[in-house]
mmCIF file of N, CA, C and O in Angstrom:
data_model
loop_
_atom_site.group_PDB
_atom_site.id
_atom_site.type_symbol
_atom_site.label_atom_id
_atom_site.label_comp_id
_atom_site.label_asym_id
_atom_site.label_seq_id
_atom_site.Cartn_x
_atom_site.Cartn_y
_atom_site.Cartn_z
ATOM 1 N N THR A 1 5.312 30.295 17.160
ATOM 2 C CA THR A 1 5.879 30.117 15.831
ATOM 3 C C THR A 1 5.397 28.802 15.235
ATOM 4 O O THR A 1 5.163 27.833 15.929
ATOM 5 N N SER A 2 5.297 28.778 13.938
ATOM 6 C CA SER A 2 4.815 27.591 13.235
ATOM 7 C C SER A 2 5.955 26.598 13.005
ATOM 8 O O SER A 2 7.087 26.992 12.743
ATOM 9 N N GLN A 3 5.635 25.309 13.087
ATOM 10 C CA GLN A 3 6.622 24.255 12.862
ATOM 11 C C GLN A 3 6.494 23.660 11.458
ATOM 12 O O GLN A 3 7.071 22.625 11.170
ATOM 13 N N ARG A 4 5.714 24.295 10.592
ATOM 14 C CA ARG A 4 5.519 23.778 9.236
ATOM 15 C C ARG A 4 6.800 23.897 8.430
ATOM 16 O O ARG A 4 7.515 24.888 8.520
ATOM 17 N N ALA A 5 7.067 22.872 7.630
ATOM 18 C CA ALA A 5 8.255 22.886 6.775
ATOM 19 C C ALA A 5 7.973 23.742 5.543
ATOM 20 O O ALA A 5 6.883 23.708 4.986
ATOM 21 N N SER A 6 8.942 24.473 5.135
ATOM 22 C CA SER A 6 8.819 25.289 3.943
ATOM 23 C C SER A 6 8.821 24.389 2.707
ATOM 24 O O SER A 6 9.643 23.477 2.598
ATOM 25 N N PRO A 7 7.900 24.637 1.745
ATOM 26 C CA PRO A 7 7.899 23.821 0.518
ATOM 27 C C PRO A 7 9.224 23.883 -0.229
ATOM 28 O O PRO A 7 9.610 22.936 -0.894
ATOM 29 N N SER A 8 9.943 25.002 -0.103
ATOM 30 C CA SER A 8 11.217 25.121 -0.811
ATOM 31 C C SER A 8 12.236 24.116 -0.298
ATOM 32 O O SER A 8 13.196 23.789 -0.988
ATOM 33 N N ARG A 9 12.024 23.611 0.908
ATOM 34 C CA ARG A 9 12.933 22.614 1.471
ATOM 35 C C ARG A 9 12.929 21.322 0.651
ATOM 36 O O ARG A 9 13.904 20.594 0.620
ATOM 37 N N PHE A 10 11.829 21.037 -0.041
ATOM 38 C CA PHE A 10 11.688 19.780 -0.780
ATOM 39 C C PHE A 10 11.968 19.927 -2.276
ATOM 40 O O PHE A 10 12.029 18.949 -2.991
ATOM 41 N N ILE A 11 12.129 21.143 -2.742
ATOM 42 C CA ILE A 11 12.389 21.356 -4.169
ATOM 43 C C ILE A 11 13.758 20.793 -4.519
ATOM 44 O O ILE A 11 14.751 21.080 -3.860
ATOM 45 N N GLY A 12 13.804 19.960 -5.538
ATOM 46 C CA GLY A 12 15.053 19.364 -5.976
ATOM 47 C C GLY A 12 15.462 18.140 -5.178
ATOM 48 O O GLY A 12 16.513 17.569 -5.411
ATOM 49 N N SER A 13 14.620 17.701 -4.240
ATOM 50 C CA SER A 13 14.965 16.508 -3.470
ATOM 51 C C SER A 13 14.187 15.319 -4.025
ATOM 52 O O SER A 13 13.255 15.477 -4.802
ATOM 53 N N GLU A 14 14.557 14.145 -3.606
ATOM 54 C CA GLU A 14 13.876 12.921 -4.019
ATOM 55 C C GLU A 14 12.756 12.549 -3.043
ATOM 56 O O GLU A 14 12.139 11.515 -3.185
ATOM 57 N N SER A 15 12.500 13.382 -2.048
ATOM 58 C CA SER A 15 11.483 13.106 -1.042
ATOM 59 C C SER A 15 10.114 13.572 -1.519
ATOM 60 O O SER A 15 9.989 14.621 -2.140
ATOM 61 N N PHE A 16 9.104 12.798 -1.225
ATOM 62 C CA PHE A 16 7.731 13.150 -1.521
ATOM 63 C C PHE A 16 6.974 13.208 -0.208
ATOM 64 O O PHE A 16 6.956 12.237 0.542
ATOM 65 N N ILE A 17 6.367 14.316 0.070
ATOM 66 C CA ILE A 17 5.670 14.521 1.327
ATOM 67 C C ILE A 17 4.506 13.542 1.428
ATOM 68 O O ILE A 17 3.690 13.435 0.520
ATOM 69 N N GLY A 18 4.435 12.807 2.544
ATOM 70 C CA GLY A 18 3.325 11.895 2.797
ATOM 71 C C GLY A 18 3.369 10.612 1.994
ATOM 72 O O GLY A 18 2.362 9.925 1.883
ATOM 73 N N MET A 19 4.500 10.247 1.420
ATOM 74 C CA MET A 19 4.572 9.068 0.564
ATOM 75 C C MET A 19 5.406 7.947 1.153
ATOM 76 O O MET A 19 5.804 7.037 0.452
ATOM 77 N N GLU A 20 5.691 7.998 2.432
ATOM 78 C CA GLU A 20 6.443 6.924 3.079
ATOM 79 C C GLU A 20 5.471 5.848 3.535
ATOM 80 O O GLU A 20 4.736 6.045 4.489
ATOM 81 N N PHE A 21 5.438 4.731 2.834
ATOM 82 C CA PHE A 21 4.515 3.647 3.173
ATOM 83 C C PHE A 21 5.162 2.610 4.085
ATOM 84 O O PHE A 21 4.538 1.624 4.432
ATOM 85 N N ASP A 22 6.417 2.808 4.450
ATOM 86 C CA ASP A 22 7.083 1.819 5.286
ATOM 87 C C ASP A 22 7.481 2.351 6.653
ATOM 88 O O ASP A 22 8.061 1.632 7.452
ATOM 89 N N ASP A 23 7.153 3.593 6.943
ATOM 90 C CA ASP A 23 7.499 4.164 8.242
ATOM 91 C C ASP A 23 6.382 5.062 8.729
ATOM 92 O O ASP A 23 6.301 6.212 8.320
ATOM 93 N N PRO A 24 5.467 4.596 9.509
ATOM 94 C CA PRO A 24 5.399 3.249 10.084
ATOM 95 C C PRO A 24 4.862 2.270 9.048
ATOM 96 O O PRO A 24 4.167 2.659 8.115
ATOM 97 N N PRO A 25 5.196 0.990 9.210
ATOM 98 C CA PRO A 25 4.706 -0.005 8.251
ATOM 99 C C PRO A 25 3.185 -0.096 8.295
ATOM 100 O O PRO A 25 2.588 -0.062 9.363
ATOM 101 N N LEU A 26 2.574 -0.176 7.119
ATOM 102 C CA LEU A 26 1.118 -0.282 7.017
ATOM 103 C C LEU A 26 0.740 -1.676 6.557
ATOM 104 O O LEU A 26 1.318 -2.198 5.610
ATOM 105 N N ASP A 27 -0.240 -2.250 7.214
ATOM 106 C CA ASP A 27 -0.757 -3.561 6.829
ATOM 107 C C ASP A 27 -2.045 -3.323 6.049
ATOM 108 O O ASP A 27 -3.131 -3.216 6.618
ATOM 109 N N PHE A 28 -1.912 -3.194 4.722
ATOM 110 C CA PHE A 28 -3.059 -2.885 3.884
ATOM 111 C C PHE A 28 -4.100 -4.002 3.906
ATOM 112 O O PHE A 28 -5.295 -3.729 3.792
ATOM 113 N N VAL A 29 -3.665 -5.249 4.051
ATOM 114 C CA VAL A 29 -4.609 -6.368 4.127
ATOM 115 C C VAL A 29 -5.464 -6.232 5.384
ATOM 116 O O VAL A 29 -6.686 -6.367 5.336
ATOM 117 N N ALA A 30 -4.843 -5.932 6.516
ATOM 118 C CA ALA A 30 -5.597 -5.753 7.759
ATOM 119 C C ALA A 30 -6.526 -4.548 7.671
ATOM 120 O O ALA A 30 -7.665 -4.601 8.152
ATOM 121 N N LEU A 31 -6.056 -3.464 7.049
ATOM 122 C CA LEU A 31 -6.908 -2.291 6.875
ATOM 123 C C LEU A 31 -8.135 -2.624 6.035
ATOM 124 O O LEU A 31 -9.252 -2.231 6.370
ATOM 125 N N ALA A 32 -7.921 -3.335 4.925
ATOM 126 C CA ALA A 32 -9.036 -3.706 4.055
ATOM 127 C C ALA A 32 -10.024 -4.604 4.796
ATOM 128 O O ALA A 32 -11.241 -4.356 4.773
ATOM 129 N N ARG A 33 -9.509 -5.627 5.449
ATOM 130 C CA ARG A 33 -10.393 -6.544 6.174
ATOM 131 C C ARG A 33 -11.145 -5.830 7.282
ATOM 132 O O ARG A 33 -12.300 -6.145 7.562
ATOM 133 N N GLY A 34 -10.498 -4.859 7.923
ATOM 134 C CA GLY A 34 -11.150 -4.079 8.966
ATOM 135 C C GLY A 34 -12.323 -3.266 8.446
ATOM 136 O O GLY A 34 -13.211 -2.890 9.202
ATOM 137 N N MET A 35 -12.321 -2.990 7.153
ATOM 138 C CA MET A 35 -13.422 -2.253 6.525
ATOM 139 C C MET A 35 -14.370 -3.183 5.787
ATOM 140 O O MET A 35 -15.196 -2.742 4.989
ATOM 141 N N GLY A 36 -14.214 -4.495 6.005
ATOM 142 C CA GLY A 36 -15.113 -5.467 5.397
ATOM 143 C C GLY A 36 -14.764 -5.856 3.972
ATOM 144 O O GLY A 36 -15.580 -6.453 3.275
ATOM 145 N N VAL A 37 -13.562 -5.532 3.544
ATOM 146 C CA VAL A 37 -13.126 -5.862 2.180
ATOM 147 C C VAL A 37 -12.202 -7.072 2.244
ATOM 148 O O VAL A 37 -11.184 -7.036 2.942
ATOM 149 N N PRO A 38 -12.533 -8.159 1.541
ATOM 150 C CA PRO A 38 -11.611 -9.293 1.519
ATOM 151 C C PRO A 38 -10.293 -8.891 0.869
ATOM 152 O O PRO A 38 -10.259 -8.034 -0.016
ATOM 153 N N ALA A 39 -9.211 -9.541 1.322
ATOM 154 C CA ALA A 39 -7.892 -9.147 0.829
ATOM 155 C C ALA A 39 -6.931 -10.314 0.916
ATOM 156 O O ALA A 39 -7.125 -11.249 1.687
ATOM 157 N N ALA A 40 -5.889 -10.254 0.084
ATOM 158 C CA ALA A 40 -4.830 -11.265 0.094
ATOM 159 C C ALA A 40 -3.497 -10.576 -0.135
ATOM 160 O O ALA A 40 -3.407 -9.613 -0.904
ATOM 161 N N ARG A 41 -2.462 -11.067 0.539
ATOM 162 C CA ARG A 41 -1.101 -10.560 0.346
ATOM 163 C C ARG A 41 -0.333 -11.587 -0.478
ATOM 164 O O ARG A 41 -0.360 -12.781 -0.196
ATOM 165 N N VAL A 42 0.355 -11.118 -1.483
ATOM 166 C CA VAL A 42 1.135 -11.980 -2.364
ATOM 167 C C VAL A 42 2.600 -11.591 -2.244
ATOM 168 O O VAL A 42 2.953 -10.431 -2.444
ATOM 169 N N THR A 43 3.442 -12.565 -1.911
ATOM 170 C CA THR A 43 4.874 -12.288 -1.807
ATOM 171 C C THR A 43 5.692 -13.103 -2.801
ATOM 172 O O THR A 43 6.893 -12.879 -2.928
ATOM 173 N N HIS A 44 5.050 -14.049 -3.482
ATOM 174 C CA HIS A 44 5.729 -14.859 -4.504
ATOM 175 C C HIS A 44 4.863 -14.900 -5.753
ATOM 176 O O HIS A 44 3.632 -14.947 -5.667
ATOM 177 N N GLY A 45 5.498 -14.906 -6.896
ATOM 178 C CA GLY A 45 4.788 -14.889 -8.167
ATOM 179 C C GLY A 45 3.803 -16.027 -8.353
ATOM 180 O O GLY A 45 2.748 -15.838 -8.952
ATOM 181 N N ASP A 46 4.127 -17.206 -7.818
ATOM 182 C CA ASP A 46 3.227 -18.353 -8.017
ATOM 183 C C ASP A 46 1.919 -18.180 -7.258
ATOM 184 O O ASP A 46 0.918 -18.805 -7.606
ATOM 185 N N ALA A 47 1.854 -17.313 -6.261
ATOM 186 C CA ALA A 47 0.628 -17.078 -5.508
ATOM 187 C C ALA A 47 -0.234 -15.990 -6.149
ATOM 188 O O ALA A 47 -1.409 -15.854 -5.810
ATOM 189 N N LEU A 48 0.331 -15.216 -7.067
ATOM 190 C CA LEU A 48 -0.413 -14.125 -7.690
ATOM 191 C C LEU A 48 -1.599 -14.642 -8.491
ATOM 192 O O LEU A 48 -2.691 -14.072 -8.417
ATOM 193 N N ASP A 49 -1.414 -15.708 -9.239
ATOM 194 C CA ASP A 49 -2.497 -16.261 -10.050
ATOM 195 C C ASP A 49 -3.692 -16.632 -9.174
ATOM 196 O O ASP A 49 -4.832 -16.281 -9.486
ATOM 197 N N ARG A 50 -3.439 -17.311 -8.067
ATOM 198 C CA ARG A 50 -4.516 -17.721 -7.158
ATOM 199 C C ARG A 50 -5.222 -16.498 -6.564
ATOM 200 O O ARG A 50 -6.454 -16.438 -6.503
ATOM 201 N N ALA A 51 -4.451 -15.493 -6.163
ATOM 202 C CA ALA A 51 -5.036 -14.289 -5.569
ATOM 203 C C ALA A 51 -5.886 -13.530 -6.587
ATOM 204 O O ALA A 51 -6.964 -13.027 -6.253
ATOM 205 N N LEU A 52 -5.436 -13.447 -7.815
ATOM 206 C CA LEU A 52 -6.210 -12.756 -8.848
ATOM 207 C C LEU A 52 -7.488 -13.501 -9.185
ATOM 208 O O LEU A 52 -8.537 -12.880 -9.392
ATOM 209 N N HIS A 53 -7.432 -14.822 -9.235
ATOM 210 C CA HIS A 53 -8.651 -15.604 -9.472
ATOM 211 C C HIS A 53 -9.659 -15.359 -8.358
ATOM 212 O O HIS A 53 -10.852 -15.186 -8.610
ATOM 213 N N GLU A 54 -9.171 -15.329 -7.120
ATOM 214 C CA GLU A 54 -10.030 -15.073 -5.978
ATOM 215 C C GLU A 54 -10.622 -13.659 -6.058
ATOM 216 O O GLU A 54 -11.811 -13.453 -5.787
ATOM 217 N N ALA A 55 -9.806 -12.704 -6.452
ATOM 218 C CA ALA A 55 -10.273 -11.319 -6.560
ATOM 219 C C ALA A 55 -11.344 -11.170 -7.638
ATOM 220 O O ALA A 55 -12.377 -10.532 -7.422
ATOM 221 N N PHE A 56 -11.106 -11.762 -8.809
ATOM 222 C CA PHE A 56 -12.069 -11.634 -9.900
ATOM 223 C C PHE A 56 -13.355 -12.415 -9.637
ATOM 224 O O PHE A 56 -14.410 -12.072 -10.160
ATOM 225 N N ALA A 57 -13.292 -13.436 -8.803
ATOM 226 C CA ALA A 57 -14.485 -14.203 -8.447
ATOM 227 C C ALA A 57 -15.296 -13.508 -7.356
ATOM 228 O O ALA A 57 -16.445 -13.858 -7.122
ATOM 229 N N SER A 58 -14.696 -12.527 -6.700
ATOM 230 C CA SER A 58 -15.377 -11.814 -5.629
ATOM 231 C C SER A 58 -16.481 -10.930 -6.210
ATOM 232 O O SER A 58 -16.281 -10.256 -7.209
ATOM 233 N N PRO A 59 -17.658 -10.923 -5.586
ATOM 234 C CA PRO A 59 -18.754 -10.100 -6.104
ATOM 235 C C PRO A 59 -18.583 -8.603 -5.836
ATOM 236 O O PRO A 59 -19.302 -7.790 -6.395
ATOM 237 N N GLY A 60 -17.622 -8.244 -5.017
ATOM 238 C CA GLY A 60 -17.402 -6.837 -4.688
ATOM 239 C C GLY A 60 -15.934 -6.516 -4.723
ATOM 240 O O GLY A 60 -15.144 -7.198 -5.388
ATOM 241 N N PRO A 61 -15.530 -5.496 -3.992
ATOM 242 C CA PRO A 61 -14.113 -5.135 -3.975
ATOM 243 C C PRO A 61 -13.267 -6.216 -3.325
ATOM 244 O O PRO A 61 -13.734 -6.977 -2.478
ATOM 245 N N PHE A 62 -12.019 -6.304 -3.748
ATOM 246 C CA PHE A 62 -11.065 -7.273 -3.217
ATOM 247 C C PHE A 62 -9.684 -6.662 -3.383
ATOM 248 O O PHE A 62 -9.314 -6.255 -4.484
ATOM 249 N N LEU A 63 -8.924 -6.585 -2.303
ATOM 250 C CA LEU A 63 -7.587 -6.013 -2.350
ATOM 251 C C LEU A 63 -6.547 -7.111 -2.540
ATOM 252 O O LEU A 63 -6.559 -8.096 -1.814
ATOM 253 N N VAL A 64 -5.676 -6.916 -3.531
ATOM 254 C CA VAL A 64 -4.516 -7.784 -3.692
ATOM 255 C C VAL A 64 -3.289 -6.932 -3.389
ATOM 256 O O VAL A 64 -2.974 -5.988 -4.104
ATOM 257 N N ASP A 65 -2.626 -7.250 -2.278
ATOM 258 C CA ASP A 65 -1.408 -6.547 -1.851
ATOM 259 C C ASP A 65 -0.229 -7.337 -2.390
ATOM 260 O O ASP A 65 0.148 -8.351 -1.829
ATOM 261 N N ALA A 66 0.326 -6.891 -3.513
ATOM 262 C CA ALA A 66 1.432 -7.607 -4.160
ATOM 263 C C ALA A 66 2.742 -6.914 -3.821
ATOM 264 O O ALA A 66 2.963 -5.761 -4.190
ATOM 265 N N ALA A 67 3.607 -7.606 -3.093
ATOM 266 C CA ALA A 67 4.919 -7.076 -2.728
ATOM 267 C C ALA A 67 5.828 -7.159 -3.937
ATOM 268 O O ALA A 67 6.022 -8.224 -4.522
ATOM 269 N N ILE A 68 6.378 -6.039 -4.338
ATOM 270 C CA ILE A 68 7.265 -5.981 -5.490
ATOM 271 C C ILE A 68 8.673 -5.750 -5.000
ATOM 272 O O ILE A 68 8.948 -4.798 -4.286
ATOM 273 N N ALA A 69 9.566 -6.646 -5.365
ATOM 274 C CA ALA A 69 10.957 -6.519 -4.907
ATOM 275 C C ALA A 69 11.854 -6.109 -6.047
ATOM 276 O O ALA A 69 11.596 -6.261 -7.181
#
């Protein structure tokens, strides 16, 4: 027997399949760096300006992981 969940189980719920980014926790900065992409994590507003300047000065892709509370 199949263990697949029926799509009707999610109709009318607030759950989105595959959209849990905190279980397990993902370290997007580590993932980016592991693929050769420079990255910065921002947890306070005063650090965002510095991270964006660094990102825009980068000659290629640059990930800014901004935690929104």
